[in-house]
Amino acid sequence: MTGSARRHGEAVAYRAEHLRERLARDDLAELGVQIDLHGPVAVLTGTVTTAACREQVLSIAAEELDGLPWRHDIRLAGVLPPPEGDLEDLP
């Protein structure tokens, strides 16, 4: 690994860790989001509860990882109420 590539890798790792810390301490506190490094690319994966949460996580990631290569696979949890016909009357 050349010096330039090592410095780039260190910059990605440092900023990914800063992103982890920010997600953990912000009101968002989406601890289900993982940030992994795949070579020089930061990859966010996990599940969040709402589309608004996902947008907030992606906005924070865009700020923290600005200028670095990154991608995401953040999904929404399937937390919808059951259809009306599937409700059970309890005694």
PDB file of C-alpha atoms in Angstrom:
ATOM      1  CA  MET A   1       0.000   0.000   0.000  1.00  0.00           C
ATOM      2  CA  THR A   2       1.415   3.372  -0.970  1.00  0.00           C
ATOM      3  CA  GLY A   3       1.557   6.247   1.488  1.00  0.00           C
ATOM      4  CA  SER A   4      -1.239   8.056  -0.334  1.00  0.00           C
ATOM      5  CA  ALA A   5      -3.515   4.997  -0.296  1.00  0.00           C
ATOM      6  CA  ARG A   6      -2.787   4.411   3.395  1.00  0.00           C
ATOM      7  CA  ARG A   7      -3.615   8.047   4.243  1.00  0.00           C
ATOM      8  CA  HIS A   8      -6.851   7.777   2.243  1.00  0.00           C
ATOM      9  CA  GLY A   9      -7.760   4.556   4.073  1.00  0.00           C
ATOM     10  CA  GLU A  10      -7.037   6.221   7.414  1.00  0.00           C
ATOM     11  CA  ALA A  11      -9.200   9.209   6.445  1.00  0.00           C
ATOM     12  CA  VAL A  12     -12.108   6.925   5.536  1.00  0.00           C
ATOM     13  CA  ALA A  13     -11.726   4.949   8.787  1.00  0.00           C
ATOM     14  CA  TYR A  14     -11.493   8.122  10.887  1.00  0.00           C
ATOM     15  CA  ARG A  15     -14.548   9.702   9.301  1.00  0.00           C
ATOM     16  CA  ALA A  16     -16.535   6.446   9.456  1.00  0.00           C
ATOM     17  CA  GLU A  17     -15.821   6.274  13.196  1.00  0.00           C
ATOM     18  CA  HIS A  18     -16.889   9.892  13.584  1.00  0.00           C
ATOM     19  CA  LEU A  19     -20.135   9.020  11.765  1.00  0.00           C
ATOM     20  CA  ARG A  20     -20.699   6.057  14.134  1.00  0.00           C
ATOM     21  CA  GLU A  21     -20.253   8.330  17.145  1.00  0.00           C
ATOM     22  CA  ARG A  22     -22.554  10.984  15.736  1.00  0.00           C
ATOM     23  CA  LEU A  23     -25.333   8.501  14.983  1.00  0.00           C
ATOM     24  CA  ALA A  24     -25.005   7.084  18.502  1.00  0.00           C
ATOM     25  CA  ARG A  25     -25.216  10.441  20.295  1.00  0.00           C
ATOM     26  CA  ASP A  26     -27.693  12.369  18.120  1.00  0.00           C
ATOM     27  CA  ASP A  27     -31.392  12.309  18.965  1.00  0.00           C
ATOM     28  CA  LEU A  28     -31.652   9.813  16.134  1.00  0.00           C
ATOM     29  CA  ALA A  29     -29.659   7.126  18.018  1.00  0.00           C
ATOM     30  CA  GLU A  30     -30.108   4.593  15.220  1.00  0.00           C
ATOM     31  CA  LEU A  31     -27.836   1.933  16.660  1.00  0.00           C
ATOM     32  CA  GLY A  32     -29.105  -0.602  14.119  1.00  0.00           C
ATOM     33  CA  VAL A  33     -27.053   1.078  11.397  1.00  0.00           C
ATOM     34  CA  GLN A  34     -23.671  -0.528  10.763  1.00  0.00           C
ATOM     35  CA  ILE A  35     -20.791   1.233   9.039  1.00  0.00           C
ATOM     36  CA  ASP A  36     -18.248  -1.073   7.445  1.00  0.00           C
ATOM     37  CA  LEU A  37     -15.242  -0.353   5.286  1.00  0.00           C
ATOM     38  CA  HIS A  38     -14.839  -2.234   2.029  1.00  0.00           C
ATOM     39  CA  GLY A  39     -11.468  -1.054   0.851  1.00  0.00           C
ATOM     40  CA  PRO A  40     -11.761   2.700   0.350  1.00  0.00           C
ATOM     41  CA  VAL A  41     -15.577   2.647   0.437  1.00  0.00           C
ATOM     42  CA  ALA A  42     -17.714   3.169   3.545  1.00  0.00           C
ATOM     43  CA  VAL A  43     -20.882   1.054   3.439  1.00  0.00           C
ATOM     44  CA  LEU A  44     -23.892   1.750   5.664  1.00  0.00           C
ATOM     45  CA  THR A  45     -26.255  -1.164   6.261  1.00  0.00           C
ATOM     46  CA  GLY A  46     -29.118  -1.851   8.618  1.00  0.00           C
ATOM     47  CA  THR A  47     -32.762  -1.239   9.307  1.00  0.00           C
ATOM     48  CA  VAL A  48     -34.482   1.896  10.561  1.00  0.00           C
ATOM     49  CA  THR A  49     -38.070   2.416  11.657  1.00  0.00           C
ATOM     50  CA  THR A  50     -39.205   5.192   9.302  1.00  0.00           C
ATOM     51  CA  ALA A  51     -38.369   6.788   5.972  1.00  0.00           C
ATOM     52  CA  ALA A  52     -37.661  10.027   7.868  1.00  0.00           C
ATOM     53  CA  CYS A  53     -35.059   8.217   9.997  1.00  0.00           C
ATOM     54  CA  ARG A  54     -33.422   6.798   6.874  1.00  0.00           C
ATOM     55  CA  GLU A  55     -33.294  10.240   5.267  1.00  0.00           C
ATOM     56  CA  GLN A  56     -31.776  11.714   8.434  1.00  0.00           C
ATOM     57  CA  VAL A  57     -29.128   8.955   8.611  1.00  0.00           C
ATOM     58  CA  LEU A  58     -28.267   9.491   4.935  1.00  0.00           C
ATOM     59  CA  SER A  59     -28.096  13.258   5.416  1.00  0.00           C
ATOM     60  CA  ILE A  60     -25.696  12.870   8.345  1.00  0.00           C
ATOM     61  CA  ALA A  61     -23.632  10.352   6.369  1.00  0.00           C
ATOM     62  CA  ALA A  62     -23.423  12.760   3.428  1.00  0.00           C
ATOM     63  CA  GLU A  63     -22.103  15.462   5.769  1.00  0.00           C
ATOM     64  CA  GLU A  64     -19.604  13.254   7.583  1.00  0.00           C
ATOM     65  CA  LEU A  65     -18.354  11.391   4.507  1.00  0.00           C
ATOM     66  CA  ASP A  66     -18.369  14.341   2.101  1.00  0.00           C
ATOM     67  CA  GLY A  67     -15.832  13.784  -0.647  1.00  0.00           C
ATOM     68  CA  LEU A  68     -15.317  10.113   0.199  1.00  0.00           C
ATOM     69  CA  PRO A  69     -16.824   7.139  -1.636  1.00  0.00           C
ATOM     70  CA  TRP A  70     -19.733   5.574   0.251  1.00  0.00           C
ATOM     71  CA  ARG A  71     -22.953   3.714  -0.378  1.00  0.00           C
ATOM     72  CA  HIS A  72     -25.833   2.366   1.648  1.00  0.00           C
ATOM     73  CA  ASP A  73     -28.315  -0.442   2.005  1.00  0.00           C
ATOM     74  CA  ILE A  74     -30.520   0.944   4.768  1.00  0.00           C
ATOM     75  CA  ARG A  75     -33.947  -0.618   4.827  1.00  0.00           C
ATOM     76  CA  LEU A  76     -37.214   0.233   6.523  1.00  0.00           C
ATOM     77  CA  ALA A  77     -38.566  -2.091   9.193  1.00  0.00           C
ATOM     78  CA  GLY A  78     -41.890  -3.625   8.220  1.00  0.00           C
ATOM     79  CA  VAL A  79     -43.976  -2.275  11.089  1.00  0.00           C
ATOM     80  CA  LEU A  80     -47.397  -1.906   9.549  1.00  0.00           C
ATOM     81  CA  PRO A  81     -50.614  -2.767  11.378  1.00  0.00           C
ATOM     82  CA  PRO A  82     -52.355  -5.957  10.252  1.00  0.00           C
ATOM     83  CA  PRO A  83     -55.108  -5.655   7.662  1.00  0.00           C
ATOM     84  CA  GLU A  84     -58.581  -5.007   9.096  1.00  0.00           C
ATOM     85  CA  GLY A  85     -59.783  -8.542   8.365  1.00  0.00           C
ATOM     86  CA  ASP A  86     -56.903 -10.089  10.319  1.00  0.00           C
ATOM     87  CA  LEU A  87     -57.792  -8.508  13.659  1.00  0.00           C
ATOM     88  CA  GLU A  88     -58.874 -10.931  16.344  1.00  0.00           C
ATOM     89  CA  ASP A  89     -61.573 -10.127  18.908  1.00  0.00           C
ATOM     90  CA  LEU A  90     -60.333 -11.004  22.360  1.00  0.00           C
ATOM     91  CA  PRO A  91     -62.751 -11.958  25.163  1.00  0.00           C
TER      92      PRO A  91
END
